Short mmCIF file of C-alpha atoms in Angstrom, two decimals:
data_model
loop_
_atom_site.label_atom_id
_atom_site.label_comp_id
_atom_site.label_asym_id
_atom_site.label_seq_id
_atom_site.Cartn_x
_atom_site.Cartn_y
_atom_site.Cartn_z
CA ALA A 1 4.92 -3.70 31.58
CA THR A 2 6.23 -0.85 33.65
CA ALA A 3 4.69 2.58 33.47
CA LEU A 4 7.05 5.47 32.88
CA PRO A 5 7.84 7.63 35.88
CA GLY A 6 5.72 10.79 36.02
CA ALA A 7 8.42 13.16 34.71
CA ALA A 8 9.35 10.93 31.77
CA MET A 9 5.69 10.44 30.87
CA LEU A 10 5.06 14.18 31.06
CA ARG A 11 8.05 14.88 28.75
CA ARG A 12 6.79 12.28 26.28
CA SER A 13 3.25 13.73 26.36
CA LEU A 14 4.52 17.28 25.87
CA TRP A 15 6.74 16.20 22.97
CA LEU A 16 3.80 14.45 21.31
CA CYS A 17 1.55 17.48 21.81
CA LEU A 18 4.16 19.85 20.36
CA TYR A 19 4.86 17.52 17.44
CA LEU A 20 1.21 17.09 16.53
CA CYS A 21 0.30 20.76 17.01
CA CYS A 22 3.33 22.14 15.18
CA CYS A 23 3.30 19.61 12.35
CA PRO A 24 -0.38 19.34 11.38
CA GLY A 25 0.46 17.93 7.95
CA ARG A 26 2.40 15.05 9.54
CA GLY A 27 -0.05 13.90 12.19
CA LEU A 28 -3.47 14.23 13.71
CA ARG A 29 -4.26 16.99 16.15
CA ILE A 30 -4.89 15.89 19.72
CA HIS A 31 -8.64 16.61 19.61
CA GLU A 32 -9.09 14.10 16.78
CA TYR A 33 -8.26 11.14 19.02
CA LEU A 34 -10.80 9.11 20.95
CA TYR A 35 -9.72 6.83 23.79
CA PHE A 36 -11.12 3.61 25.19
CA GLN A 37 -9.99 1.36 28.01
CA VAL A 38 -10.03 -2.41 28.08
CA LEU A 39 -11.25 -3.54 31.50
CA SER A 40 -11.09 -7.29 30.82
CA PRO A 41 -9.09 -9.42 30.13
CA GLY A 42 -6.57 -8.02 32.59
CA ASP A 43 -3.45 -8.65 30.51
CA ILE A 44 -4.55 -5.94 28.04
CA ARG A 45 -6.03 -3.55 30.59
CA TYR A 46 -4.72 -0.49 28.76
CA ILE A 47 -6.04 2.78 27.36
CA PHE A 48 -6.08 2.58 23.56
CA THR A 49 -6.15 5.43 21.05
CA ALA A 50 -8.47 5.45 18.04
CA THR A 51 -9.38 8.03 15.41
CA PRO A 52 -12.94 8.72 14.23
CA ALA A 53 -13.95 8.38 10.58
CA LYS A 54 -13.45 11.63 8.71
CA ASP A 55 -16.75 12.06 6.89
CA PHE A 56 -19.20 9.32 7.84
CA GLY A 57 -20.64 7.72 10.94
CA GLY A 58 -22.03 9.05 14.18
CA VAL A 59 -20.46 10.33 17.38
CA PHE A 60 -20.50 9.03 20.93
CA ASN A 61 -23.32 10.82 22.75
CA THR A 62 -23.12 8.33 25.61
CA ARG A 63 -20.25 6.99 27.66
CA TYR A 64 -20.32 3.24 28.00
CA ASP A 65 -18.65 2.21 31.27
CA GLN A 66 -18.83 -1.53 30.58
CA ILE A 67 -19.71 -2.67 27.08
CA HIS A 68 -18.55 -5.67 25.10
CA LEU A 69 -15.99 -5.28 22.32
CA VAL A 70 -16.87 -8.24 20.11
CA PRO A 71 -14.49 -9.38 17.34
CA ALA A 72 -16.55 -9.83 14.16
CA ASP A 73 -16.72 -13.26 12.54
CA PRO A 74 -15.58 -13.12 9.78
CA PRO A 75 -13.06 -10.47 10.89
CA GLU A 76 -13.43 -8.23 7.81
CA ALA A 77 -17.23 -7.89 8.29
CA CYS A 78 -18.00 -7.36 4.62
CA GLY A 79 -21.25 -9.36 4.70
CA GLU A 80 -23.39 -11.52 6.95
CA LEU A 81 -21.77 -12.19 10.34
CA ASN A 82 -21.64 -15.60 12.01
CA ASN A 83 -21.76 -13.91 15.44
CA GLY A 84 -24.12 -11.04 14.63
CA VAL A 85 -26.33 -11.88 17.61
CA PHE A 86 -23.42 -11.04 19.96
CA ILE A 87 -22.86 -7.67 18.28
CA GLN A 88 -26.41 -6.48 18.99
CA ASP A 89 -26.16 -3.47 21.38
CA GLN A 90 -22.36 -3.91 21.68
CA ILE A 91 -19.27 -2.58 19.87
CA ALA A 92 -17.66 -4.62 17.10
CA LEU A 93 -13.94 -5.07 16.50
CA VAL A 94 -13.43 -5.44 12.76
CA GLU A 95 -10.34 -5.91 10.61
CA ARG A 96 -9.46 -3.66 7.67
CA GLY A 97 -9.63 -5.14 4.16
CA GLY A 98 -12.09 -6.77 1.77
CA CYS A 99 -14.50 -3.82 1.47
CA SER A 100 -14.74 -0.12 2.31
CA PHE A 101 -14.72 1.28 5.83
CA LEU A 102 -18.27 2.52 5.25
CA SER A 103 -19.44 -0.96 4.14
CA LYS A 104 -18.03 -2.48 7.34
CA THR A 105 -19.72 0.20 9.43
CA ARG A 106 -23.06 -0.46 7.73
CA VAL A 107 -22.78 -4.23 8.30
CA ILE A 108 -22.23 -3.65 12.02
CA GLN A 109 -25.06 -1.11 12.12
CA GLU A 110 -27.40 -3.60 10.40
CA HIS A 111 -26.51 -6.17 13.08
CA GLY A 112 -27.52 -3.67 15.80
CA GLY A 113 -24.01 -2.66 16.88
CA ARG A 114 -23.61 0.63 18.75
CA ALA A 115 -20.22 1.38 17.14
CA VAL A 116 -17.41 -0.23 15.17
CA ILE A 117 -13.67 -0.16 15.78
CA ILE A 118 -11.78 -1.05 12.60
CA ALA A 119 -8.23 -2.26 13.24
CA ASP A 120 -5.58 -2.04 10.55
CA ASN A 121 -4.78 -5.41 8.98
CA ALA A 122 -1.05 -4.58 9.11
CA TYR A 123 -0.35 -6.20 12.49
CA ASP A 124 3.00 -4.44 12.81
CA ASN A 125 1.43 -0.97 12.44
CA ASP A 126 1.94 0.70 15.81
CA SER A 127 2.05 4.35 14.77
CA PHE A 128 0.29 5.19 11.46
CA TYR A 129 -3.39 6.14 11.58
CA ILE A 130 -5.43 5.72 8.39
CA GLU A 131 -7.96 8.41 7.54
CA MET A 132 -11.26 6.60 7.05
CA ILE A 133 -13.28 8.40 4.39
CA GLN A 134 -16.62 7.95 2.63
CA ASP A 135 -16.57 5.51 -0.29
CA SER A 136 -17.89 6.50 -3.72
CA THR A 137 -21.46 5.41 -2.92
CA ARG A 138 -24.16 7.69 -1.56
CA ARG A 139 -24.73 5.47 1.47
CA THR A 140 -24.49 6.69 5.05
CA ALA A 141 -23.97 5.19 8.49
CA ASP A 142 -25.25 6.45 11.81
CA ILE A 143 -23.03 4.61 14.32
CA PRO A 144 -19.55 5.82 15.30
CA ALA A 145 -16.67 4.30 13.31
CA LEU A 146 -13.13 4.39 14.72
CA PHE A 147 -9.74 3.37 13.34
CA LEU A 148 -7.36 1.39 15.57
CA LEU A 149 -3.68 0.66 15.00
CA GLY A 150 -3.00 -2.84 13.67
CA ARG A 151 -0.75 -3.83 16.57
CA ASP A 152 -3.45 -2.83 19.07
CA GLY A 153 -6.17 -4.78 17.28
CA TYR A 154 -3.92 -7.81 16.96
CA MET A 155 -2.99 -7.76 20.66
CA ILE A 156 -6.65 -7.48 21.72
CA ARG A 157 -7.70 -10.40 19.48
CA ARG A 158 -4.68 -12.48 20.57
CA SER A 159 -5.50 -11.97 24.26
CA LEU A 160 -9.12 -13.01 23.71
CA GLU A 161 -8.00 -16.15 21.86
CA GLN A 162 -5.48 -17.04 24.58
CA HIS A 163 -8.15 -16.72 27.27
CA GLY A 164 -10.88 -18.39 25.19
CA LEU A 165 -13.10 -15.30 25.52
CA PRO A 166 -15.72 -14.19 22.96
CA TRP A 167 -15.28 -10.49 23.78
CA ALA A 168 -13.44 -7.88 25.82
CA VAL A 169 -15.13 -5.52 28.27
CA ILE A 170 -14.32 -1.86 27.59
CA SER A 171 -15.19 1.70 28.63
CA ILE A 172 -15.59 4.17 25.79
CA PRO A 173 -14.96 7.06 25.38
CA VAL A 174 -12.44 7.74 28.14
CA ASN A 175 -11.48 11.30 29.07
CA VAL A 176 -7.69 11.02 29.42
CA THR A 177 -7.34 14.64 30.58
CA SER A 178 -8.87 13.63 33.90
CA ILE A 179 -6.36 10.80 34.48
CA PRO A 180 -3.05 11.66 36.18
CA THR A 181 -0.15 10.83 33.84
CA TYR A 182 1.34 8.37 36.33
CA GLU A 183 -1.92 6.36 36.23
CA MET A 184 -2.16 6.25 32.43
CA MET A 185 -1.77 2.66 31.33
CA GLN A 186 -0.85 2.72 27.65
CA PRO A 187 -0.03 -0.40 25.68
CA PRO A 188 3.70 -1.05 26.16
CA TRP A 189 4.12 -1.80 22.42
CA THR A 190 2.81 1.63 21.32
CA PHE A 191 4.67 4.96 21.49
CA TRP A 192 2.57 7.82 22.87
#
């Protein structure tokens, strides 16, 4: 994929900023995004955008420069995990569906995960962020919970399957304000 020239990227970023700031009812404000970068495998070495859960879960107090992003097995993570041992002290990639966002977060927390990234189960979703809210129970979760676009989650899982890898290596969170726009590597299938 080719990165946009600096001027085109800057115009696109400014348009997005204006759109999100001027139309708060139609989109999330910039400060509600959290970014992470896939370091390996190389074919998906992009900076991805996620949104934190609205009213449950923790926050990132630490930056992880190289941590595993482990797809949960089963993907929906609504109960006991077959690969729970690999999630211990790592970040889990979970798929939406089957139970509440909070239930998924608690399953990952119970398996010792440091955070959970929940990808939409609509694989063609490349622009609509779901607001993850507390379910009707009085339960809580302490680890960060993030929502990822379905297309992004699908492409990460597909790359891991193609390479026969059990996990990706990521950095999270990433401060995108410190990265020059010409060096920003966004997924080519997602509009920024």
